PDB file of C-alpha atoms in Angstrom:
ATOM      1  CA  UNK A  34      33.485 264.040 273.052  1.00  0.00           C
ATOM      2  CA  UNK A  35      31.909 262.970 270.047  1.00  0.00           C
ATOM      3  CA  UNK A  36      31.056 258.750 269.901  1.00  0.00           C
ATOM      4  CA  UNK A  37      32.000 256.856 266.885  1.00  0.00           C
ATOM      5  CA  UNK A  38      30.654 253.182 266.077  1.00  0.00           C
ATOM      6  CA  UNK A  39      33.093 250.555 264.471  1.00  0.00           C
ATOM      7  CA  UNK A  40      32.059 248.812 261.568  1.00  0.00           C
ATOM      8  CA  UNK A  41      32.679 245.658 263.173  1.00  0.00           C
ATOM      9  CA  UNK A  42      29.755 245.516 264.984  1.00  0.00           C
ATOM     10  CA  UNK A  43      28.037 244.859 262.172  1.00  0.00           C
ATOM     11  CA  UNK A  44      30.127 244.275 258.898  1.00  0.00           C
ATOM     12  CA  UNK A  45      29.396 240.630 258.496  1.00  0.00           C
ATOM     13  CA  UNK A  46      25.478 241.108 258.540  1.00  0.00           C
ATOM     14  CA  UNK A  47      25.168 244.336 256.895  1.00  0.00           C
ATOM     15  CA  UNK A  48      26.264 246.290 254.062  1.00  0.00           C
ATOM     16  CA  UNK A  49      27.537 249.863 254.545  1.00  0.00           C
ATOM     17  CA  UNK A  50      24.158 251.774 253.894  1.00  0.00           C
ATOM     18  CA  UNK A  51      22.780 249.126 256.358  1.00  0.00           C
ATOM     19  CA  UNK A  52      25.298 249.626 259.042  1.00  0.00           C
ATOM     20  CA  UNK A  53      25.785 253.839 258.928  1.00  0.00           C
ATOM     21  CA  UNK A  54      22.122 253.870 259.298  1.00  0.00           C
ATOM     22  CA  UNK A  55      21.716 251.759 262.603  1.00  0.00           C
ATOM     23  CA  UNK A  56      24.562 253.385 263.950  1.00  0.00           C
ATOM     24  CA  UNK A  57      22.699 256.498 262.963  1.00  0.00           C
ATOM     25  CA  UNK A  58      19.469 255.274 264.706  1.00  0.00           C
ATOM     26  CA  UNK A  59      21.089 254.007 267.738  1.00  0.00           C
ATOM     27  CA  UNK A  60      22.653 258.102 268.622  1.00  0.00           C
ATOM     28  CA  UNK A  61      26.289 257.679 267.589  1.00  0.00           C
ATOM     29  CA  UNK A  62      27.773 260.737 266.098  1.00  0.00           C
ATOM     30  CA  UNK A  63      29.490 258.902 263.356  1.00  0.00           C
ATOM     31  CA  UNK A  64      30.938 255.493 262.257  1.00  0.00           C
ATOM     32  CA  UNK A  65      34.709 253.983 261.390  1.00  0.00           C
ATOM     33  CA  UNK A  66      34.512 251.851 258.302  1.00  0.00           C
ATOM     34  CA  UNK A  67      36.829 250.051 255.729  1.00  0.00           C
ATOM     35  CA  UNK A  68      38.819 252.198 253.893  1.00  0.00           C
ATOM     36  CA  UNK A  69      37.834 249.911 250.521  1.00  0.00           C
ATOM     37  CA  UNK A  70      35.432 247.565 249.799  1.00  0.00           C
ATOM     38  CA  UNK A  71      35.752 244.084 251.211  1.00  0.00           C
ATOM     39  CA  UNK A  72      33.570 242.724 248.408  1.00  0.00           C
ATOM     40  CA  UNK A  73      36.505 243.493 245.984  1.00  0.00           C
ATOM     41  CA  UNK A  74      33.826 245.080 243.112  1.00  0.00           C
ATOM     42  CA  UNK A  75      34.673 248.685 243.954  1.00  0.00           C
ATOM     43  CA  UNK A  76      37.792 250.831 243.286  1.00  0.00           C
ATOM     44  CA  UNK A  77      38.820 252.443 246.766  1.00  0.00           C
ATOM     45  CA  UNK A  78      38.394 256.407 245.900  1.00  0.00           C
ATOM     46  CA  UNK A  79      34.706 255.638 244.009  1.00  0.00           C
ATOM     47  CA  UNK A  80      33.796 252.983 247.385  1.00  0.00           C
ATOM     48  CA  UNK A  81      34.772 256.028 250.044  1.00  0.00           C
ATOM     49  CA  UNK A  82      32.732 258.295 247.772  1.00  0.00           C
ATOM     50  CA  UNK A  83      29.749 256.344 247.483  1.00  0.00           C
ATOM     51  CA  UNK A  84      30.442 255.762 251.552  1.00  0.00           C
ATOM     52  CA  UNK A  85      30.331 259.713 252.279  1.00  0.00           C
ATOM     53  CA  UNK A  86      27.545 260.303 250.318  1.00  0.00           C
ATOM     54  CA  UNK A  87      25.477 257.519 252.710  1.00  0.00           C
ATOM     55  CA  UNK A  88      26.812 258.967 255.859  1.00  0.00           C
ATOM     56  CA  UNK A  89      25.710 262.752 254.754  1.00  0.00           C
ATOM     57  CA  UNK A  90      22.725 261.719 254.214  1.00  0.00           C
ATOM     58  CA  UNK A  91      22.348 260.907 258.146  1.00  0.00           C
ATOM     59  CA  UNK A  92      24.510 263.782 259.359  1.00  0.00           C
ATOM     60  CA  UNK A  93      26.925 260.943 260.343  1.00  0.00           C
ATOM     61  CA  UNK A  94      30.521 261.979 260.929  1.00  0.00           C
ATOM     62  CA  UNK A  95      33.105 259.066 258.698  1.00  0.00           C
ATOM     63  CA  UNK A  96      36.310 257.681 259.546  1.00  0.00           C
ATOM     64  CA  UNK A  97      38.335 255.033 257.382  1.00  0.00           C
ATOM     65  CA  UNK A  98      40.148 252.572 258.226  1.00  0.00           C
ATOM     66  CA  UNK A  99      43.245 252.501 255.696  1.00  0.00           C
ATOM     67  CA  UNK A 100      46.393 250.009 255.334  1.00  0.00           C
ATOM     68  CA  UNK A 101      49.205 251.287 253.763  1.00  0.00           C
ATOM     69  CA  UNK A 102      52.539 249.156 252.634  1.00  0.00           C
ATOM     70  CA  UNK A 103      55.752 251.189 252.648  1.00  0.00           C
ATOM     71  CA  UNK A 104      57.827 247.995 251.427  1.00  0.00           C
ATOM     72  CA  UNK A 105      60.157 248.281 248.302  1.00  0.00           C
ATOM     73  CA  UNK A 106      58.314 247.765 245.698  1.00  0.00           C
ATOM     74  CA  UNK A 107      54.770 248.205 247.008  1.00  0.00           C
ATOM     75  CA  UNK A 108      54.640 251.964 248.199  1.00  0.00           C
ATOM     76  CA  UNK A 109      54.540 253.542 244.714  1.00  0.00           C
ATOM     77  CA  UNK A 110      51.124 251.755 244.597  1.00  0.00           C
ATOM     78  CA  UNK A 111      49.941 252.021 248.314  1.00  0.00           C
ATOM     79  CA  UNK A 112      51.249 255.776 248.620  1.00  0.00           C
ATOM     80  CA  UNK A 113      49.163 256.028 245.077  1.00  0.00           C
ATOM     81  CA  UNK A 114      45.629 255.007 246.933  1.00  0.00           C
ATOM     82  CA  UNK A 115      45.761 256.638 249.646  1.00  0.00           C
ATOM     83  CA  UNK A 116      46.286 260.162 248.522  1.00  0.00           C
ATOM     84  CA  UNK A 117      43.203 259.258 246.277  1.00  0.00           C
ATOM     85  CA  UNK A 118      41.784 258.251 248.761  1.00  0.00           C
ATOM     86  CA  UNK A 119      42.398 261.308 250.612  1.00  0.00           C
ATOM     87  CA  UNK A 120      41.538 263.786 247.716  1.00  0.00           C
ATOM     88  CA  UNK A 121      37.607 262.192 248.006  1.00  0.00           C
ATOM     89  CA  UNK A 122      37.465 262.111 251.730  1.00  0.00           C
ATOM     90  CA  UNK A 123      38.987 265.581 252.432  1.00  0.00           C
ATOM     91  CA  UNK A 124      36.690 267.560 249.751  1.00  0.00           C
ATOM     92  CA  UNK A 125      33.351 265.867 251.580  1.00  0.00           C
ATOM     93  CA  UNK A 126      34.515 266.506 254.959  1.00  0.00           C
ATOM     94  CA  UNK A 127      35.996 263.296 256.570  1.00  0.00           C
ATOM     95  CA  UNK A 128      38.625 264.925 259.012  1.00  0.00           C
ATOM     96  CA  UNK A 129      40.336 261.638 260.173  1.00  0.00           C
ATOM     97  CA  UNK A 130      41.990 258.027 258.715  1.00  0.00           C
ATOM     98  CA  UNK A 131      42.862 255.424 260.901  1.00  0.00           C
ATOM     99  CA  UNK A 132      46.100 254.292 259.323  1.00  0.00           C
ATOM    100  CA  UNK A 133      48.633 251.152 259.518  1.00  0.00           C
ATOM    101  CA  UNK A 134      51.777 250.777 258.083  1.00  0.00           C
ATOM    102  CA  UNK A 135      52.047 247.354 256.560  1.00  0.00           C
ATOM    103  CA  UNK A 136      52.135 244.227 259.319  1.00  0.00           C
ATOM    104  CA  UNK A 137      55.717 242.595 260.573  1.00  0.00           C
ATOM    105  CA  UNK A 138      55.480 239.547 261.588  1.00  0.00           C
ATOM    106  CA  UNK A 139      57.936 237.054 262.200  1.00  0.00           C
ATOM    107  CA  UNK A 140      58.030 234.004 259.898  1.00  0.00           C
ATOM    108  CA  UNK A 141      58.585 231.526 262.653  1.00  0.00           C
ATOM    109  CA  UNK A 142      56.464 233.105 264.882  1.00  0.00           C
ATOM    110  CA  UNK A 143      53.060 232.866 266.215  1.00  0.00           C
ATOM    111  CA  UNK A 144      50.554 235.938 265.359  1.00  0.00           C
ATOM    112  CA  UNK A 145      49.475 236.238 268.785  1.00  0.00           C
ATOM    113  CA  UNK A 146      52.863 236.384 270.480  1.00  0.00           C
ATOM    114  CA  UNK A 147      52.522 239.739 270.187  1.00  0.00           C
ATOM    115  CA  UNK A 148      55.520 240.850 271.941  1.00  0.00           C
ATOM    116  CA  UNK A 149      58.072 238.961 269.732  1.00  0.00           C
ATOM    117  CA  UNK A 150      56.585 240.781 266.509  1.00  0.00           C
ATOM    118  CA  UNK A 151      55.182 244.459 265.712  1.00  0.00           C
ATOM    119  CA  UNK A 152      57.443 247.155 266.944  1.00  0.00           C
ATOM    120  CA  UNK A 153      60.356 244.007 269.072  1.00  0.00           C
ATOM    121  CA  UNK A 154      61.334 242.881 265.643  1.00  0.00           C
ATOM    122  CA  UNK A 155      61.440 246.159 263.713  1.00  0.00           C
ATOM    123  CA  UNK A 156      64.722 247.854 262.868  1.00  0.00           C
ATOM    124  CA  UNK A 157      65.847 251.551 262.252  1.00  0.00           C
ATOM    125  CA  UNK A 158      65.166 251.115 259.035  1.00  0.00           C
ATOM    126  CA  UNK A 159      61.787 250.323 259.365  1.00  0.00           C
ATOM    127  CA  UNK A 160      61.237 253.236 261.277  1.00  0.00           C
ATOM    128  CA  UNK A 161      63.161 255.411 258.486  1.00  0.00           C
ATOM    129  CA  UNK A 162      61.072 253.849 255.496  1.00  0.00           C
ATOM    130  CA  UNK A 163      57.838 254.140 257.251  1.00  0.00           C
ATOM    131  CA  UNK A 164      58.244 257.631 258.268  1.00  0.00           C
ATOM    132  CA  UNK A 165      59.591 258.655 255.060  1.00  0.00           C
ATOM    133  CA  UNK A 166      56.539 257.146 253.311  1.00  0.00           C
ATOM    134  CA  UNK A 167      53.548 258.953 255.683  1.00  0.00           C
ATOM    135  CA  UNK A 168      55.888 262.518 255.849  1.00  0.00           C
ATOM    136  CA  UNK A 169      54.678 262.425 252.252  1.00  0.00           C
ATOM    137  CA  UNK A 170      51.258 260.898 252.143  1.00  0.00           C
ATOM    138  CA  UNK A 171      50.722 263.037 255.669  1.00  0.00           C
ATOM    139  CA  UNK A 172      51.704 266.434 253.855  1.00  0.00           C
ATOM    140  CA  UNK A 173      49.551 265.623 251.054  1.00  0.00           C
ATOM    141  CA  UNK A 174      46.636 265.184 253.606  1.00  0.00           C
ATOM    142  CA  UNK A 175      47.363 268.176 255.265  1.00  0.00           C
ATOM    143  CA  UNK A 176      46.397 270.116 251.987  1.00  0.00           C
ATOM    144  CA  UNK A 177      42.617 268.653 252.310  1.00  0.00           C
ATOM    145  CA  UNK A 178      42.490 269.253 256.137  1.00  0.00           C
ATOM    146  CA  UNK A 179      42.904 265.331 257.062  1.00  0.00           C
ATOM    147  CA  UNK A 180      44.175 263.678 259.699  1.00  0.00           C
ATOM    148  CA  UNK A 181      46.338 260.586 260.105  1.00  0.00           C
ATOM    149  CA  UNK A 182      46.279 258.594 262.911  1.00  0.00           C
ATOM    150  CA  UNK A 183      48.156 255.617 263.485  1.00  0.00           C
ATOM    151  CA  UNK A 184      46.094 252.822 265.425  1.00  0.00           C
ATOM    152  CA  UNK A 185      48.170 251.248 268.426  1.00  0.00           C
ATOM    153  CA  UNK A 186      47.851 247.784 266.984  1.00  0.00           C
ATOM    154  CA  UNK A 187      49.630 244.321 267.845  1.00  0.00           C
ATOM    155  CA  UNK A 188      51.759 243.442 265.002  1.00  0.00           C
ATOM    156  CA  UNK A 189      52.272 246.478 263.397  1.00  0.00           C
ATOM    157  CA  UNK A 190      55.512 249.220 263.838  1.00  0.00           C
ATOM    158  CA  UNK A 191      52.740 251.128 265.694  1.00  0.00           C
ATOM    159  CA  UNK A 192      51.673 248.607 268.566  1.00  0.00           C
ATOM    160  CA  UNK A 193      52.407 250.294 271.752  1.00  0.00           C
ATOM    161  CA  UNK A 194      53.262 254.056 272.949  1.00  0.00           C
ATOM    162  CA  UNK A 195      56.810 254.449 272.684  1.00  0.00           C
ATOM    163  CA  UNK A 196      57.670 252.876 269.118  1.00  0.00           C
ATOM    164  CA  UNK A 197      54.505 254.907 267.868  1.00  0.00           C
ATOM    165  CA  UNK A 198      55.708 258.426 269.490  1.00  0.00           C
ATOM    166  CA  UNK A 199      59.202 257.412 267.932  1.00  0.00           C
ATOM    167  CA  UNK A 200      57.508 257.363 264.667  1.00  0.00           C
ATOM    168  CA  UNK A 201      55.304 260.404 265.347  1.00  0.00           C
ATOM    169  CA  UNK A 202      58.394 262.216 266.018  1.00  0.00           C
ATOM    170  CA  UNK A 203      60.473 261.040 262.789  1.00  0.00           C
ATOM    171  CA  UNK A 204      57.334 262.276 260.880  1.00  0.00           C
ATOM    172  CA  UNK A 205      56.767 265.442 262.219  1.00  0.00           C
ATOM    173  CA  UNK A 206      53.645 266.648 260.768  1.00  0.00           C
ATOM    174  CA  UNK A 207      50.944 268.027 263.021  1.00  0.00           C
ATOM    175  CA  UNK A 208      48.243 266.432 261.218  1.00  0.00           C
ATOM    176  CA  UNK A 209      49.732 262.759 261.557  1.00  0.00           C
ATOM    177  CA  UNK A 210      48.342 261.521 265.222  1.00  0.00           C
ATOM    178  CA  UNK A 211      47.787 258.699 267.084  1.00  0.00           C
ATOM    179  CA  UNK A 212      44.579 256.252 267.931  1.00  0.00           C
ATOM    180  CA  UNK A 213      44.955 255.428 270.845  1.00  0.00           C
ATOM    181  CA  UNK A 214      43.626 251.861 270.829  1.00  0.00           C
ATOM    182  CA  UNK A 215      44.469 250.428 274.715  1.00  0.00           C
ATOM    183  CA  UNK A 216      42.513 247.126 274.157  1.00  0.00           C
ATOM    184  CA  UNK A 217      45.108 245.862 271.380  1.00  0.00           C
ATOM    185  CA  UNK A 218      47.868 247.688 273.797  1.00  0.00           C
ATOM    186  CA  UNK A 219      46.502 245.513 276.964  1.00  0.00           C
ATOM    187  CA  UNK A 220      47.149 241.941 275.298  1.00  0.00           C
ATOM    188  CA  UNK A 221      51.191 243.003 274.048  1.00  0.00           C
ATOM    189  CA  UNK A 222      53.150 241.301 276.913  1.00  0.00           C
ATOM    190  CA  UNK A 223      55.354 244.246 276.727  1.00  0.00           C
ATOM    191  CA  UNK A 224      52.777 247.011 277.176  1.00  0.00           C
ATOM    192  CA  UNK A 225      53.712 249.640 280.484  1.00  0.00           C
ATOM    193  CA  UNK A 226      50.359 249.606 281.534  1.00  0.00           C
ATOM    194  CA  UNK A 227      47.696 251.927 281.144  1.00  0.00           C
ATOM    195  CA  UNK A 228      49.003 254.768 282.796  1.00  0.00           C
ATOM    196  CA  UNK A 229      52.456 255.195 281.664  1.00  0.00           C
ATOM    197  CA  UNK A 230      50.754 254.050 277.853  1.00  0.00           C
ATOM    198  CA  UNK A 231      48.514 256.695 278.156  1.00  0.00           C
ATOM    199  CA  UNK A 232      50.992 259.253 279.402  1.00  0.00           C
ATOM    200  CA  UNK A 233      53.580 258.838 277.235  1.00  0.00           C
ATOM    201  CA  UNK A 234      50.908 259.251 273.792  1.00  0.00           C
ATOM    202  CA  UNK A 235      48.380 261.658 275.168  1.00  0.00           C
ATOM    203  CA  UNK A 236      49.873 264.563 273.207  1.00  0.00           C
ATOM    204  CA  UNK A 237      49.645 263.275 269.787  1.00  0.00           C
ATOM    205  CA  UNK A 238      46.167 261.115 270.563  1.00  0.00           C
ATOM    206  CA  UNK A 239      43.584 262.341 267.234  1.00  0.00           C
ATOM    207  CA  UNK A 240      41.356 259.416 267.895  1.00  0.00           C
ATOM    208  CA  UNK A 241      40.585 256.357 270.003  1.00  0.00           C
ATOM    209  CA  UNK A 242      38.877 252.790 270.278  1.00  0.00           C
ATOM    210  CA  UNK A 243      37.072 251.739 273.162  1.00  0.00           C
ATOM    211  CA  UNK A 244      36.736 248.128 273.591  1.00  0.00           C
ATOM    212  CA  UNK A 245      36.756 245.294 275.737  1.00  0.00           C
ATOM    213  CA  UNK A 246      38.059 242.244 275.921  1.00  0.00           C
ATOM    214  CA  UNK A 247      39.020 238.967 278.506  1.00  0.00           C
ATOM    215  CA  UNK A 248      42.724 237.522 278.107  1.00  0.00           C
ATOM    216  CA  UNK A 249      44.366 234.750 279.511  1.00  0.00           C
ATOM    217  CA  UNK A 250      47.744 236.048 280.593  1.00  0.00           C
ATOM    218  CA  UNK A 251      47.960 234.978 283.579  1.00  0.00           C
ATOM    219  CA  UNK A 252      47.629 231.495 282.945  1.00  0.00           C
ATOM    220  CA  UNK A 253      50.066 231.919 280.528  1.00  0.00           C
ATOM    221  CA  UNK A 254      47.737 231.900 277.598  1.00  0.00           C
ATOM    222  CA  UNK A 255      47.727 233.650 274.433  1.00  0.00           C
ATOM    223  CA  UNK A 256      43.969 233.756 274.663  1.00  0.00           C
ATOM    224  CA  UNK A 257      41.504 235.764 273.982  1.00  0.00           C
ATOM    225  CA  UNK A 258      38.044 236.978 273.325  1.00  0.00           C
ATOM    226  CA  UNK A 259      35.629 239.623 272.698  1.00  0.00           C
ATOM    227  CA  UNK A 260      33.292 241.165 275.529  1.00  0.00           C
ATOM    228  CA  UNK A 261      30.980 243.366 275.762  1.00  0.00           C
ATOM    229  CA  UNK A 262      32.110 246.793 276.871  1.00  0.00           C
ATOM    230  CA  UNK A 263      30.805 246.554 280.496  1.00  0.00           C
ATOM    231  CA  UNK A 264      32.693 243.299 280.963  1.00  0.00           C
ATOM    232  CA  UNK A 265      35.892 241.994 280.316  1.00  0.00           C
ATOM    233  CA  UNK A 266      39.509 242.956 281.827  1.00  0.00           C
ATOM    234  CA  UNK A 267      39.667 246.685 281.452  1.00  0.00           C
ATOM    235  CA  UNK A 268      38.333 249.019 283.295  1.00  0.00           C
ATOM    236  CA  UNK A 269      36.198 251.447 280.978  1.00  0.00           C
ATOM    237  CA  UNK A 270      35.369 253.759 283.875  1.00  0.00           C
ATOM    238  CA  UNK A 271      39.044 254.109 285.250  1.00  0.00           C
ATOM    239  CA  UNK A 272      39.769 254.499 281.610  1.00  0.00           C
ATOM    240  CA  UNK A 273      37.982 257.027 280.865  1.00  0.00           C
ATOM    241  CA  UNK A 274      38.593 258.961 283.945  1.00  0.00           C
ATOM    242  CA  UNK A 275      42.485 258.445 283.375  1.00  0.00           C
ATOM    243  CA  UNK A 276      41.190 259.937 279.493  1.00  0.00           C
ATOM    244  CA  UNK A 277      39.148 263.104 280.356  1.00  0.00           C
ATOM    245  CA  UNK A 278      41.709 263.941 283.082  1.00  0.00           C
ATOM    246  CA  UNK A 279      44.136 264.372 280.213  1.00  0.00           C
ATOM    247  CA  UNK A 280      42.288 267.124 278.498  1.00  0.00           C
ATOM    248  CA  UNK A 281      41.731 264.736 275.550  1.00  0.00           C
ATOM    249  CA  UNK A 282      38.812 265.589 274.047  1.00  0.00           C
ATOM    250  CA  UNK A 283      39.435 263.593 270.679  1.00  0.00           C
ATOM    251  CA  UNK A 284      36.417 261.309 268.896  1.00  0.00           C
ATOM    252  CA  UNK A 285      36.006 257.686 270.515  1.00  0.00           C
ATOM    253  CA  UNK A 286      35.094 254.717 268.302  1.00  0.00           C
ATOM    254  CA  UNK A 287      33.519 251.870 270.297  1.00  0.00           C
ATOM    255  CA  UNK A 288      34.390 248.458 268.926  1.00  0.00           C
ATOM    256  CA  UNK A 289      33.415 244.888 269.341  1.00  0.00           C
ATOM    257  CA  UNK A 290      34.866 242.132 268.651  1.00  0.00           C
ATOM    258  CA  UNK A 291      33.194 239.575 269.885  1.00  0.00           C
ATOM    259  CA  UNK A 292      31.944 236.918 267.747  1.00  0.00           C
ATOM    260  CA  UNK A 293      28.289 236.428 266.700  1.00  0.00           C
ATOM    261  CA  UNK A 294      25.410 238.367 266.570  1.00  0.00           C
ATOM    262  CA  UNK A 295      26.080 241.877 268.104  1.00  0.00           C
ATOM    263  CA  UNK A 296      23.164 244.028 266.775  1.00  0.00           C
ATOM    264  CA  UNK A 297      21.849 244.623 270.500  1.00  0.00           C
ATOM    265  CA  UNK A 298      25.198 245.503 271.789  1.00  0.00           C
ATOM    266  CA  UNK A 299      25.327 248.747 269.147  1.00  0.00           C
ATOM    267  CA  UNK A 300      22.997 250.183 271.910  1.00  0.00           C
ATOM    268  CA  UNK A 301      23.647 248.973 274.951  1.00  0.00           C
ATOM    269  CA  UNK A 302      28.140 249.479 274.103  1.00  0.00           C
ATOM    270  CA  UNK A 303      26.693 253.017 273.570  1.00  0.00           C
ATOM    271  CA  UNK A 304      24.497 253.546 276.703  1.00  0.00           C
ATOM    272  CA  UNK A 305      26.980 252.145 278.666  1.00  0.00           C
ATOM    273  CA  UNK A 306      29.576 254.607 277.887  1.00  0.00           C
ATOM    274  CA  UNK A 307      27.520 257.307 277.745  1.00  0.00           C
ATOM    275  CA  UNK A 308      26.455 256.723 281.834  1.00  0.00           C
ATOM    276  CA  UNK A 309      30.171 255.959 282.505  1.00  0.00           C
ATOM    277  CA  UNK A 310      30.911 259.854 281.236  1.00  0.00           C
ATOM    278  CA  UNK A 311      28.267 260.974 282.825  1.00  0.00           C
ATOM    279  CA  UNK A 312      29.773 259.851 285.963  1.00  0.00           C
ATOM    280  CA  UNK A 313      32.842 261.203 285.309  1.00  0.00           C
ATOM    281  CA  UNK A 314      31.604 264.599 284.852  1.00  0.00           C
ATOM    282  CA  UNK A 315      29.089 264.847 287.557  1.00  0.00           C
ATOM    283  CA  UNK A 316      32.127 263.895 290.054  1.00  0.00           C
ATOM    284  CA  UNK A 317      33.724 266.967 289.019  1.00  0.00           C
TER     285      UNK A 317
END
């Protein structure tokens, strides 16, 4: 299983050449970045270009992250990027995008009360337009060998397992997939749990984030922070396990999100999960 690092271990310290060369140094096989450039001073297609020709130059598998808006009136123009997008990336190489619809929100409601917005408030509809939309930008990709994988993300269509394998199924391309992202999953009030979240995406999982995090649920808190990826409420190890049982052999980003400076965790996030595998496997 090949180890990814996110860019947000480092994005707001380092620029990209910066950044794909520590993760580079530390032993990751590749690194997830922005799908354009936050700066604003680069078009998207010549930003991923300039991107891939950085992470050839370390041997560094890519992956980009890349929003999407299937709303009237702003598809023509999202759909537009992306398969430019997708024309770049596919001709260097770059064999997966971590994709989002647009985000749905509702306009009386707190962002992190995740389980009144994302995939509770979204109606057939949405599901129709949003599957229309990536059956064509999905097809397109298949052309240049890319895959699309939607990241399980609070307040998006795509937050937990079933509304995702819904959409995977109104879609049905091969080469559109799911990331499998359980730490967003794990803070959605309406989340199964790990198992039955696990079970019910495993066949269409293309990708995953590994991260770690502390929540407040059960004092009825919304919240939240960032922890290292040897801390914090999930268990990695069980994780994993429940992971390599399934056959899924599928590249693993590791993110952070705490806040601060992180530069010593790009090693020791990695070392970590490296001895947790190791585990795994030696236990037969």
């Amino acid at each position: 299983m090949k180890i990814y690092m996110h860019v947000n271990f480092l994005e707001h310290v380092f620029g990209v050449d910066e950044i794909i060369a520590r993760a580079a140094t530390a032993g990751y096989d590749g690194v997830e970045l922005r799908g354009f450039d936050v700066a604003g001073k680069e078009a998207p297609d010549r930003y991923v270009e300039r991107c891939c020709d950085l992470a050839g130059a370390h041997k560094m598998d890519l992956v980009f992250g890349c929003p999407n808006d299937t709303r009237a009136g702003a598809s023509e123009e999202s759909m537009k990027r992306m398969k430019s997008i997708i024309r770049v990336v596919g001709e260097r190489g770059v064999r997966i995008l971590n994709v989002f619809s647009e985000a749905m929100k509702g306009a009386q409601t707190p962002y992190h009360h995740f389980e009144h917005n994302g995939s509770a408030m979204a109606t057939d509809e949405d599901f129709t337009r949003v599957a229309d939309y990536f059956r064509e930008v999905g097809g397109f990709a298949a052309n240049y060998g890319v895959n699309l994988c939607f990241e399980t993300h609070n307040c998006y269509l795509h937050d937990l397992a079933r509304p995702t394998c819904r959409l995977l199924e109104l879609i049905n391309l091969s080469n559109v997939k799911a990331n499998f992202d359980y730490g967003n999953i794990h803070l959605n009030r309406n989340n199964l749990g790990m198992e039955k979240e696990l079970d019910a995406l495993a066949p269409h999982i293309g990708y995953g984030h590994l991260k770690n995090i502390v929540a407040f649920n059960h004092y009825d808190s919304r919240l939240l922070r960032g922890a290292a990826l040897d801390e914090g409420d999930i268990n990695i190890f069980v994780f994993m396990r429940k992971l390599l049982a399934r056959q899924i052999d599928a590249p693993i980003a590791i993110e952070n999100i705490l806040t601060g400076d992180k530069r010593a965790l790009v090693k020791r996030d990695l070392a970590y999960l490296r001895s947790v595998m190791s585990d795994i496997l030696n236990m037969g």
